[in-house]
Amino acid sequence: MSNMKLKINTALISVFNKDGLCEIVKKLNEFGVKIYSTGGTYDFIKNSEINVQTIESLTSYPSIFGGRVKTLHPKIFGGILFRRSNMKDVEEQMQYNIPAIDMVIVDLYPFEETLKQNANENDLIEKIDIGGISLIRAAAKNFQDVLVISSRKQYGCIEKILTEQQGETTLAERKYFAAQAFNISSHYDTEIFKYFNRQQNIDVFKQSIEQATQLRYGENPHQKASFYGNPDEVFTKLHGKEISYNNLLDIDSAINLISEFDEPTFAILKHNNACGCASHNDITEAWKLALQADPVSAFGGVIITNRTVDKTCAEEINKIFFEVIIAPDFADDALNILQSKKNRIILRQKVFTFPQKQFRTILNGVVEQDRDSCTGGIEKLDFMTDKKPDEEQICDLIFANKLVKHSKSNAIVLAKNRMLIASGAGQTSRVDALKQAIEKAKSFSLSLTDAVMASDAFFPFVDCVQIAHEAGINAIIQPGGSVRDQDSVDYCNKNNMAMISTGIRHFRH
């Protein structure tokens, strides 16, 4: 049944964008298809020297209200929607002299594109398609008898089908194009709703992303995965193998992290956590310092910087194995060095703004939240202790706080001279996170004397402050808010330590 073919005898064509249309109408004309059309599309087809009839000749009704109503007529929708296999429908079709329409080629007014141009609301409202989307839905609903083409991206495919099958289509093909049509119409309506909901705040979850990339697999080889979105808006891939699911997670974490820094900075990430990070006026020196924190974990990691990578820097980076490197640009000779490994992924990051909403699936639904865009600069700091941190310590504390914000909870970051010394991340206990960081610093012979500590959440007890002091740390930054904050403050005052609070927690799960 799915291979039974129907011949196209009559087509209705009304499109906003005429690109690629000429080849289709010539093909339809070749097979003797009668074409009805509207306005500018009618003129385009007529100028292509193809026989075409106006919609008005069918409906005996003009286009009205500045073109707002052209195709909304029973003879149009009846010709699309009547069921050829239903005798009552056929009798009514004949009674009211409604011609059968076997094919509909319609695209939609460019609402989404107009929205991106920051058009005024009147212009935007006029780009909400009414007739077009109704025609698409009607033709898609009656896919048993009617073929719908809802995007110029489908022209190549349908031209091939018409050529190979002499102007006929199968049920399976019509159903495929119907599914494509409902995809287009639902996406269109979603974007319109999201525009109106900017002010109305109707509490529903609606997302529609048309572009999809099939990935080799998910987090593990037995899991299927896709990426929905347009990565070309974020970066240009210059070299390397196909980007994997896990690569994308690390790339996302890396770009989020580096966006916190204005000064020249390098970061190395592994499993979404920074295992190295440093800021320095010399970008090559920033790389060397970032690598010192944990050269073992850096193996196979994702590297990111907010400055152009030059030849000297590339020579240093090329000494280790890594999966991905991201930078705003690469000098030509640096790129030649980094491309020496054929699988190494090299990405040139573009200017990019993250969406302000984040969501993830849980249980049988979705949770959505605002993006954590707060870090807390010097103007928001609350100096809790008698001893105030000096200017250098404040720089280190803010540096550490940026890192802990992007580390899995429970998280502790130890830093000195704008360099990550060590971190403990993803621990069930904040004490364990701190001990892990201290042990890691010791394992790479990094001194914690005069280092600073950042915590993603408050200290419920004084234990972490005491452990940090005993390890050589003399300044702490934390959100504050514990009922026992004063215990930690008292310990700091007694031991000549500085502590500041941001008032902002940074849990990350």
Short mmCIF file of C-alpha atoms in Angstrom, two decimals:
data_model
loop_
_atom_site.label_atom_id
_atom_site.label_comp_id
_atom_site.label_asym_id
_atom_site.label_seq_id
_atom_site.Cartn_x
_atom_site.Cartn_y
_atom_site.Cartn_z
CA MET A 1 0.00 0.00 0.00
CA SER A 2 2.82 2.44 0.90
CA ASN A 3 4.27 2.01 -2.62
CA MET A 4 1.00 2.81 -4.46
CA LYS A 5 1.60 5.86 -6.60
CA LEU A 6 -0.66 8.85 -7.25
CA LYS A 7 -0.21 11.23 -10.15
CA ILE A 8 -0.06 14.93 -9.48
CA ASN A 9 -2.57 16.74 -11.69
CA THR A 10 -2.99 20.06 -9.87
CA ALA A 11 -0.60 22.07 -7.70
CA LEU A 12 -0.99 25.16 -5.55
CA ILE A 13 2.21 27.18 -5.18
CA SER A 14 2.64 30.20 -2.89
CA VAL A 15 6.12 30.92 -1.55
CA PHE A 16 7.89 33.85 0.08
CA ASN A 17 11.36 32.80 -1.09
CA LYS A 18 11.57 31.96 -4.81
CA ASP A 19 15.10 30.47 -4.77
CA GLY A 20 15.14 27.11 -6.57
CA LEU A 21 11.46 27.30 -7.51
CA CYS A 22 11.99 27.65 -11.26
CA GLU A 23 13.32 24.09 -11.64
CA ILE A 24 10.33 22.65 -9.76
CA VAL A 25 7.66 24.46 -11.77
CA LYS A 26 9.39 23.50 -15.02
CA LYS A 27 9.34 19.87 -13.91
CA LEU A 28 5.63 20.09 -12.99
CA ASN A 29 4.87 21.74 -16.32
CA GLU A 30 6.75 18.94 -18.08
CA PHE A 31 4.29 16.44 -16.58
CA GLY A 32 1.23 18.53 -17.48
CA VAL A 33 0.41 19.67 -13.94
CA LYS A 34 -2.04 22.56 -13.69
CA ILE A 35 -0.61 25.24 -11.41
CA TYR A 36 -2.48 27.78 -9.30
CA SER A 37 -0.56 30.55 -7.59
CA THR A 38 -0.76 33.86 -5.71
CA GLY A 39 0.67 37.36 -6.02
CA GLY A 40 4.43 37.48 -6.38
CA THR A 41 4.70 33.73 -6.90
CA TYR A 42 2.22 33.94 -9.79
CA ASP A 43 4.31 36.71 -11.39
CA PHE A 44 7.50 34.69 -10.91
CA ILE A 45 6.06 31.57 -12.55
CA LYS A 46 4.47 33.56 -15.40
CA ASN A 47 7.79 35.32 -16.06
CA SER A 48 9.39 31.86 -16.25
CA GLU A 49 7.06 31.23 -19.21
CA ILE A 50 5.14 28.49 -17.41
CA ASN A 51 1.35 28.22 -17.64
CA VAL A 52 -0.15 29.33 -14.32
CA GLN A 53 -3.59 30.35 -13.04
CA THR A 54 -4.35 32.87 -10.32
CA ILE A 55 -5.99 31.77 -7.08
CA GLU A 56 -8.64 34.40 -7.79
CA SER A 57 -9.65 32.53 -10.95
CA LEU A 58 -10.46 29.58 -8.72
CA THR A 59 -12.12 31.37 -5.81
CA SER A 60 -13.65 34.34 -7.66
CA TYR A 61 -12.46 36.39 -4.69
CA PRO A 62 -9.61 38.92 -4.60
CA SER A 63 -6.70 39.10 -2.19
CA ILE A 64 -7.84 41.43 0.62
CA PHE A 65 -6.55 43.30 3.67
CA GLY A 66 -3.16 43.99 2.16
CA GLY A 67 -2.63 40.33 1.31
CA ARG A 68 -3.58 39.04 4.76
CA VAL A 69 -6.36 36.93 3.17
CA LYS A 70 -5.55 35.25 -0.13
CA THR A 71 -5.99 31.49 0.13
CA LEU A 72 -8.38 31.13 3.06
CA HIS A 73 -11.32 29.91 1.00
CA PRO A 74 -13.46 26.69 0.94
CA LYS A 75 -12.54 25.97 -2.68
CA ILE A 76 -8.86 25.96 -1.75
CA PHE A 77 -9.07 24.02 1.49
CA GLY A 78 -11.83 21.79 0.16
CA GLY A 79 -9.66 20.86 -2.81
CA ILE A 80 -6.85 19.90 -0.44
CA LEU A 81 -8.79 18.22 2.36
CA PHE A 82 -11.49 16.17 0.64
CA ARG A 83 -10.82 12.45 0.86
CA ARG A 84 -10.64 10.87 -2.57
CA SER A 85 -11.66 7.47 -1.17
CA ASN A 86 -14.68 8.82 0.72
CA MET A 87 -17.76 8.84 -1.53
CA LYS A 88 -19.58 11.48 0.52
CA ASP A 89 -16.53 13.79 0.27
CA VAL A 90 -16.37 13.20 -3.50
CA GLU A 91 -20.09 13.94 -3.91
CA GLU A 92 -19.72 17.24 -2.03
CA GLN A 93 -16.61 18.10 -4.03
CA MET A 94 -18.57 17.65 -7.25
CA GLN A 95 -21.66 19.41 -5.88
CA TYR A 96 -19.73 22.56 -5.01
CA ASN A 97 -17.44 22.37 -8.06
CA ILE A 98 -14.26 22.15 -6.00
CA PRO A 99 -11.16 21.17 -8.01
CA ALA A 100 -8.82 18.60 -6.49
CA ILE A 101 -5.44 19.99 -5.39
CA ASP A 102 -2.85 17.19 -5.33
CA MET A 103 0.25 19.12 -4.39
CA VAL A 104 0.91 22.15 -2.18
CA ILE A 105 4.22 24.04 -2.30
CA VAL A 106 4.23 26.69 0.41
CA ASP A 107 6.87 28.22 2.64
CA LEU A 108 6.26 30.53 5.58
CA TYR A 109 6.89 34.21 6.15
CA PRO A 110 10.33 34.58 7.78
CA PHE A 111 9.21 35.34 11.33
CA GLU A 112 12.32 33.95 13.02
CA GLU A 113 14.70 35.76 10.67
CA THR A 114 12.80 39.03 11.13
CA LEU A 115 12.95 38.59 14.91
CA LYS A 116 16.75 38.27 14.74
CA GLN A 117 16.89 41.61 12.90
CA ASN A 118 15.30 43.38 15.91
CA ALA A 119 12.40 44.56 13.77
CA ASN A 120 9.64 46.63 15.35
CA GLU A 121 6.58 44.75 16.55
CA ASN A 122 4.30 45.83 13.69
CA ASP A 123 6.72 44.48 11.09
CA LEU A 124 7.17 41.32 13.13
CA ILE A 125 3.45 40.68 13.48
CA GLU A 126 3.04 40.96 9.71
CA LYS A 127 5.53 38.10 9.39
CA ILE A 128 3.21 35.73 11.26
CA ASP A 129 1.93 33.50 8.48
CA ILE A 130 -1.74 32.50 8.58
CA GLY A 131 -2.69 31.22 5.13
CA GLY A 132 0.62 29.49 4.51
CA ILE A 133 0.69 27.51 7.72
CA SER A 134 -2.97 26.56 7.27
CA LEU A 135 -2.25 25.24 3.78
CA ILE A 136 0.74 23.27 5.05
CA ARG A 137 -1.25 21.67 7.86
CA ALA A 138 -4.20 20.87 5.60
CA ALA A 139 -2.04 19.21 2.95
CA ALA A 140 -0.03 17.32 5.57
CA LYS A 141 -3.20 16.09 7.26
CA ASN A 142 -4.47 14.66 3.95
CA PHE A 143 -1.17 12.98 3.03
CA GLN A 144 -3.16 9.98 1.78
CA ASP A 145 -4.01 12.04 -1.31
CA VAL A 146 -1.90 15.21 -1.24
CA LEU A 147 1.83 15.96 -1.37
CA VAL A 148 3.07 18.92 0.68
CA ILE A 149 6.42 20.66 0.13
CA SER A 150 6.99 23.08 3.01
CA SER A 151 10.58 24.27 2.51
CA ARG A 152 12.86 25.04 -0.40
CA LYS A 153 15.34 22.68 1.24
CA GLN A 154 13.07 19.86 -0.01
CA TYR A 155 13.13 20.96 -3.66
CA GLY A 156 16.10 18.82 -4.67
CA CYS A 157 14.59 15.70 -3.13
CA ILE A 158 11.14 16.12 -4.68
CA GLU A 159 12.56 17.05 -8.09
CA LYS A 160 14.47 13.77 -8.08
CA ILE A 161 11.32 11.83 -7.10
CA LEU A 162 9.20 13.50 -9.79
CA THR A 163 11.82 12.84 -12.43
CA GLU A 164 12.29 9.17 -11.53
CA GLN A 165 8.57 8.47 -11.09
CA GLN A 166 7.15 10.55 -13.94
CA GLY A 167 5.25 13.00 -11.74
CA GLU A 168 3.92 10.41 -9.30
CA THR A 169 4.50 9.92 -5.57
CA THR A 170 4.02 7.01 -3.17
CA LEU A 171 2.09 7.07 0.09
CA ALA A 172 5.35 6.59 2.03
CA GLU A 173 6.85 9.63 0.31
CA ARG A 174 3.78 11.78 0.98
CA LYS A 175 3.77 10.73 4.62
CA TYR A 176 7.47 11.60 4.91
CA PHE A 177 6.89 15.10 3.56
CA ALA A 178 3.83 15.46 5.85
CA ALA A 179 6.07 14.74 8.85
CA GLN A 180 8.52 17.36 7.62
CA ALA A 181 5.64 19.83 7.26
CA PHE A 182 4.43 19.32 10.82
CA ASN A 183 8.01 19.72 12.02
CA ILE A 184 8.23 23.08 10.25
CA SER A 185 4.81 24.29 11.40
CA SER A 186 5.36 23.27 15.03
CA HIS A 187 8.78 24.97 15.11
CA TYR A 188 7.27 28.11 13.58
CA ASP A 189 4.50 28.26 16.18
CA THR A 190 6.95 27.62 19.00
CA GLU A 191 9.12 30.58 17.99
CA ILE A 192 6.06 32.84 17.77
CA PHE A 193 4.87 31.70 21.19
CA LYS A 194 8.31 32.28 22.74
CA TYR A 195 8.29 35.84 21.41
CA PHE A 196 4.89 36.59 22.94
CA ASN A 197 5.83 34.81 26.16
CA ARG A 198 8.73 37.16 26.80
CA GLN A 199 6.24 39.46 28.49
CA GLN A 200 3.40 37.11 29.38
CA ASN A 201 5.48 34.55 31.32
CA ILE A 202 3.09 31.67 30.75
CA ASP A 203 4.63 28.86 32.78
CA VAL A 204 5.13 26.15 30.15
CA PHE A 205 8.21 24.53 28.65
CA LYS A 206 8.54 24.82 24.87
CA GLN A 207 11.74 24.40 22.90
CA SER A 208 12.28 23.66 19.23
CA ILE A 209 15.69 23.24 17.60
CA GLU A 210 15.66 22.22 13.95
CA GLN A 211 19.34 21.52 13.33
CA ALA A 212 20.57 18.11 14.49
CA THR A 213 23.94 16.36 14.36
CA GLN A 214 24.13 12.62 14.88
CA LEU A 215 27.03 11.78 17.21
CA ARG A 216 29.02 8.56 17.17
CA TYR A 217 27.57 7.66 20.57
CA GLY A 218 26.69 9.20 23.92
CA GLU A 219 28.70 9.19 27.13
CA ASN A 220 29.36 5.51 26.48
CA PRO A 221 29.52 3.48 23.25
CA HIS A 222 26.21 1.67 23.92
CA GLN A 223 24.27 4.97 24.12
CA LYS A 224 22.88 6.70 21.03
CA ALA A 225 23.23 10.49 20.96
CA SER A 226 22.50 13.62 18.93
CA PHE A 227 23.37 17.29 19.33
CA TYR A 228 20.53 19.71 18.62
CA GLY A 229 21.80 23.16 17.75
CA ASN A 230 24.16 24.96 15.42
CA PRO A 231 27.76 24.66 16.64
CA ASP A 232 28.89 26.88 13.74
CA GLU A 233 27.49 29.83 15.70
CA VAL A 234 29.93 29.08 18.52
CA PHE A 235 33.11 27.96 16.80
CA THR A 236 34.76 27.07 13.52
CA LYS A 237 36.32 23.64 13.39
CA LEU A 238 39.76 23.96 11.81
CA HIS A 239 41.09 20.44 12.21
CA GLY A 240 40.56 17.03 13.75
CA LYS A 241 38.23 14.11 14.17
CA GLU A 242 34.48 14.17 14.69
CA ILE A 243 33.47 15.92 17.90
CA SER A 244 32.01 13.45 20.39
CA TYR A 245 29.28 13.77 23.04
CA ASN A 246 31.87 13.95 25.83
CA ASN A 247 33.93 16.46 23.83
CA LEU A 248 30.84 18.69 23.57
CA LEU A 249 30.27 18.57 27.33
CA ASP A 250 33.88 19.57 27.99
CA ILE A 251 33.79 22.25 25.28
CA ASP A 252 30.67 23.72 26.86
CA SER A 253 32.31 23.74 30.31
CA ALA A 254 35.51 25.25 28.89
CA ILE A 255 33.77 28.10 27.08
CA ASN A 256 31.64 28.84 30.14
CA LEU A 257 34.76 28.99 32.32
CA ILE A 258 36.92 31.11 30.04
CA SER A 259 34.08 33.64 29.65
CA GLU A 260 34.73 34.65 33.28
CA PHE A 261 38.20 36.03 32.46
CA ASP A 262 39.24 39.25 30.74
CA GLU A 263 42.98 38.93 31.40
CA PRO A 264 45.07 36.45 29.32
CA THR A 265 44.15 33.01 30.67
CA PHE A 266 44.63 29.34 29.89
CA ALA A 267 42.48 26.55 31.33
CA ILE A 268 42.69 22.78 31.05
CA LEU A 269 39.54 20.74 31.67
CA LYS A 270 38.85 17.08 32.25
CA HIS A 271 35.36 15.69 32.78
CA ASN A 272 33.93 19.23 32.96
CA ASN A 273 36.26 20.34 35.81
CA ALA A 274 39.33 22.55 35.53
CA CYS A 275 42.48 20.61 36.36
CA GLY A 276 44.66 23.57 35.43
CA CYS A 277 44.15 27.30 35.03
CA ALA A 278 46.32 30.40 35.16
CA SER A 279 46.19 34.07 34.20
CA HIS A 280 49.36 35.86 33.11
CA ASN A 281 50.23 38.77 30.83
CA ASP A 282 52.33 36.37 28.74
CA ILE A 283 50.01 33.76 27.27
CA THR A 284 52.76 31.13 26.95
CA GLU A 285 53.59 31.59 30.63
CA ALA A 286 49.88 31.27 31.43
CA TRP A 287 49.93 27.88 29.68
CA LYS A 288 52.98 26.67 31.59
CA LEU A 289 51.47 27.69 34.92
CA ALA A 290 48.12 26.10 34.09
CA LEU A 291 49.85 22.81 33.28
CA GLN A 292 51.75 22.78 36.59
CA ALA A 293 48.61 22.22 38.68
CA ASP A 294 48.01 18.70 37.37
CA PRO A 295 50.05 17.56 34.35
CA VAL A 296 48.71 14.02 34.82
CA SER A 297 45.03 14.94 34.47
CA ALA A 298 45.87 17.29 31.60
CA PHE A 299 46.59 14.21 29.45
CA GLY A 300 43.72 13.87 26.97
CA GLY A 301 42.02 17.03 28.23
CA VAL A 302 40.39 20.04 26.64
CA ILE A 303 42.47 23.23 26.47
CA ILE A 304 41.06 26.73 26.13
CA THR A 305 42.46 30.25 26.07
CA ASN A 306 41.06 33.72 25.48
CA ARG A 307 44.05 34.94 23.45
CA THR A 308 45.55 34.14 20.06
CA VAL A 309 47.87 31.13 20.15
CA ASP A 310 51.23 32.02 18.62
CA LYS A 311 54.07 29.77 17.49
CA THR A 312 55.95 29.84 20.81
CA CYS A 313 52.83 28.91 22.72
CA ALA A 314 51.90 26.17 20.25
CA GLU A 315 55.34 24.58 20.59
CA GLU A 316 54.83 24.29 24.35
CA ILE A 317 51.28 22.99 24.07
CA ASN A 318 52.29 20.43 21.46
CA LYS A 319 54.49 18.67 24.00
CA ILE A 320 51.48 16.91 25.58
CA PHE A 321 48.58 14.85 24.27
CA PHE A 322 45.19 16.54 24.38
CA GLU A 323 41.84 16.07 22.66
CA VAL A 324 40.67 19.62 21.95
CA ILE A 325 42.09 23.13 21.87
CA ILE A 326 39.89 26.24 21.68
CA ALA A 327 41.09 29.80 21.09
CA PRO A 328 39.80 33.00 19.50
CA ASP A 329 42.49 32.61 16.84
CA PHE A 330 45.71 30.82 15.88
CA ALA A 331 48.76 32.21 14.11
CA ASP A 332 49.40 30.33 10.85
CA ASP A 333 52.68 28.83 12.05
CA ALA A 334 51.03 27.85 15.35
CA LEU A 335 48.23 26.12 13.46
CA ASN A 336 50.77 24.15 11.42
CA ILE A 337 52.33 22.86 14.64
CA LEU A 338 49.05 21.93 16.29
CA GLN A 339 47.79 20.15 13.17
CA SER A 340 50.66 17.66 13.43
CA LYS A 341 48.23 15.25 15.16
CA LYS A 342 45.50 14.31 12.67
CA ASN A 343 42.80 13.58 15.28
CA ARG A 344 43.41 16.67 17.42
CA ILE A 345 40.33 18.91 17.39
CA ILE A 346 41.17 22.58 16.84
CA LEU A 347 38.37 25.12 17.27
CA ARG A 348 38.37 28.85 16.61
CA GLN A 349 35.86 30.32 19.06
CA LYS A 350 33.47 33.00 17.85
CA VAL A 351 31.89 35.82 19.81
CA PHE A 352 29.00 34.02 21.42
CA THR A 353 26.32 34.75 24.01
CA PHE A 354 25.04 31.83 26.08
CA PRO A 355 21.28 31.36 26.41
CA GLN A 356 20.03 32.80 29.68
CA LYS A 357 17.98 29.69 30.45
CA GLN A 358 19.32 26.19 31.17
CA PHE A 359 17.33 22.99 31.26
CA ARG A 360 17.81 19.26 31.70
CA THR A 361 15.62 16.18 31.81
CA ILE A 362 14.84 14.60 35.18
CA LEU A 363 12.34 11.91 36.17
CA ASN A 364 9.43 12.24 33.72
CA GLY A 365 9.96 15.93 32.94
CA VAL A 366 12.30 18.85 32.63
CA VAL A 367 13.73 21.40 35.07
CA GLU A 368 14.65 24.88 33.87
CA GLN A 369 16.65 27.59 35.59
CA ASP A 370 18.36 30.90 34.93
CA ARG A 371 22.00 30.64 33.93
CA ASP A 372 24.36 31.32 36.86
CA SER A 373 25.68 34.65 35.64
CA CYS A 374 26.84 35.90 39.06
CA THR A 375 30.44 35.64 40.16
CA GLY A 376 30.91 38.59 42.46
CA GLY A 377 33.53 41.27 41.97
CA ILE A 378 35.30 43.33 44.61
CA GLU A 379 32.32 45.69 44.96
CA LYS A 380 30.13 42.84 46.30
CA LEU A 381 32.56 41.35 48.80
CA ASP A 382 31.79 41.33 52.52
CA PHE A 383 34.95 41.46 54.64
CA MET A 384 34.05 39.22 57.58
CA THR A 385 37.26 39.18 59.63
CA ASP A 386 39.49 41.64 61.44
CA LYS A 387 42.27 40.99 58.99
CA LYS A 388 41.49 42.27 55.50
CA PRO A 389 43.06 40.61 52.47
CA ASP A 390 45.55 42.73 50.59
CA GLU A 391 45.16 43.62 46.91
CA GLU A 392 47.08 40.60 45.67
CA GLN A 393 45.04 38.25 47.83
CA ILE A 394 41.81 39.79 46.59
CA CYS A 395 42.88 39.10 43.00
CA ASP A 396 43.64 35.50 43.93
CA LEU A 397 40.36 35.10 45.82
CA ILE A 398 38.30 36.37 42.89
CA PHE A 399 40.31 34.12 40.55
CA ALA A 400 39.65 31.11 42.78
CA ASN A 401 35.97 31.97 43.10
CA LYS A 402 35.57 31.95 39.31
CA LEU A 403 37.06 28.48 39.21
CA VAL A 404 35.02 27.03 42.06
CA LYS A 405 31.85 28.33 40.40
CA HIS A 406 32.58 26.03 37.45
CA SER A 407 33.58 22.97 39.50
CA LYS A 408 31.31 20.09 40.45
CA SER A 409 29.97 20.26 44.02
CA ASN A 410 31.12 19.86 46.65
CA ALA A 411 34.05 21.92 45.45
CA ILE A 412 37.15 23.56 46.92
CA VAL A 413 39.73 25.51 44.91
CA LEU A 414 43.20 26.47 46.15
CA ALA A 415 45.03 29.20 44.24
CA LYS A 416 48.03 31.50 44.41
CA ASN A 417 49.36 34.21 42.09
CA ARG A 418 46.35 33.75 39.77
CA MET A 419 47.19 30.09 39.30
CA LEU A 420 45.15 27.05 40.23
CA ILE A 421 47.23 25.12 42.74
CA ALA A 422 44.75 22.27 43.25
CA SER A 423 41.06 21.56 43.52
CA GLY A 424 38.75 19.00 45.04
CA ALA A 425 35.53 18.55 43.08
CA GLY A 426 32.48 16.33 43.06
CA GLN A 427 32.89 15.15 46.63
CA THR A 428 30.07 14.21 49.00
CA SER A 429 31.84 16.05 51.82
CA ARG A 430 33.37 19.53 51.72
CA VAL A 431 36.07 18.31 54.10
CA ASP A 432 36.92 15.52 51.63
CA ALA A 433 37.05 18.04 48.78
CA LEU A 434 39.54 20.15 50.74
CA LYS A 435 41.67 17.17 51.74
CA GLN A 436 41.71 16.00 48.13
CA ALA A 437 42.95 19.41 46.99
CA ILE A 438 45.66 19.53 49.65
CA GLU A 439 46.91 16.05 48.79
CA LYS A 440 46.96 16.86 45.09
CA ALA A 441 49.01 20.02 45.70
CA LYS A 442 51.49 17.99 47.75
CA SER A 443 51.72 15.29 45.07
CA PHE A 444 52.94 17.89 42.55
CA SER A 445 55.17 19.67 45.11
CA LEU A 446 53.14 22.88 44.98
CA SER A 447 53.39 25.03 48.08
CA LEU A 448 50.20 26.13 49.80
CA THR A 449 51.95 28.73 51.93
CA ASP A 450 50.05 32.01 51.51
CA ALA A 451 47.60 30.37 49.10
CA VAL A 452 43.90 31.23 49.14
CA MET A 453 40.86 28.97 49.26
CA ALA A 454 37.45 29.25 47.56
CA SER A 455 34.40 27.17 48.48
CA ASP A 456 31.25 26.84 46.37
CA ALA A 457 29.05 26.85 49.50
CA PHE A 458 29.26 27.94 53.13
CA PHE A 459 31.09 26.10 55.90
CA PRO A 460 28.61 24.45 58.29
CA PHE A 461 31.44 23.86 60.76
CA VAL A 462 34.87 25.31 61.44
CA ASP A 463 36.69 22.13 60.35
CA CYS A 464 37.50 23.23 56.77
CA VAL A 465 38.86 26.57 57.95
CA GLN A 466 41.11 24.85 60.46
CA ILE A 467 42.40 22.29 57.94
CA ALA A 468 43.09 25.06 55.43
CA HIS A 469 45.01 27.11 58.00
CA GLU A 470 47.12 24.14 58.99
CA ALA A 471 48.02 23.63 55.30
CA GLY A 472 49.32 27.21 54.98
CA ILE A 473 46.26 28.97 53.53
CA ASN A 474 45.73 32.48 54.89
CA ALA A 475 42.70 33.86 53.00
CA ILE A 476 39.29 32.37 52.24
CA ILE A 477 36.36 33.28 50.03
CA GLN A 478 32.97 31.63 50.50
CA PRO A 479 29.26 32.46 50.07
CA GLY A 480 28.53 32.78 53.79
CA GLY A 481 25.10 32.21 55.26
CA SER A 482 25.76 29.41 57.72
CA VAL A 483 24.25 29.67 61.19
CA ARG A 484 27.80 28.92 62.38
CA ASP A 485 29.56 31.55 60.25
CA GLN A 486 30.75 33.24 63.42
CA ASP A 487 32.65 30.10 64.49
CA SER A 488 34.67 30.29 61.26
CA VAL A 489 35.17 34.04 61.66
CA ASP A 490 36.36 33.60 65.24
CA TYR A 491 38.88 30.96 64.17
CA CYS A 492 40.19 33.25 61.41
CA ASN A 493 40.52 36.19 63.82
CA LYS A 494 42.35 34.04 66.33
CA ASN A 495 44.79 32.80 63.67
CA ASN A 496 45.30 36.03 61.69
CA MET A 497 43.43 34.79 58.60
CA ALA A 498 41.28 36.83 56.22
CA MET A 499 37.82 35.69 55.19
CA ILE A 500 35.37 37.33 52.80
CA SER A 501 31.91 36.31 51.70
CA THR A 502 30.16 36.84 48.39
CA GLY A 503 26.58 36.10 49.41
CA ILE A 504 26.30 33.88 46.30
CA ARG A 505 26.36 30.09 46.39
CA HIS A 506 27.59 28.17 43.36
CA PHE A 507 26.35 24.61 43.62
CA ARG A 508 26.94 22.64 40.43
CA HIS A 509 25.51 19.15 40.05
#
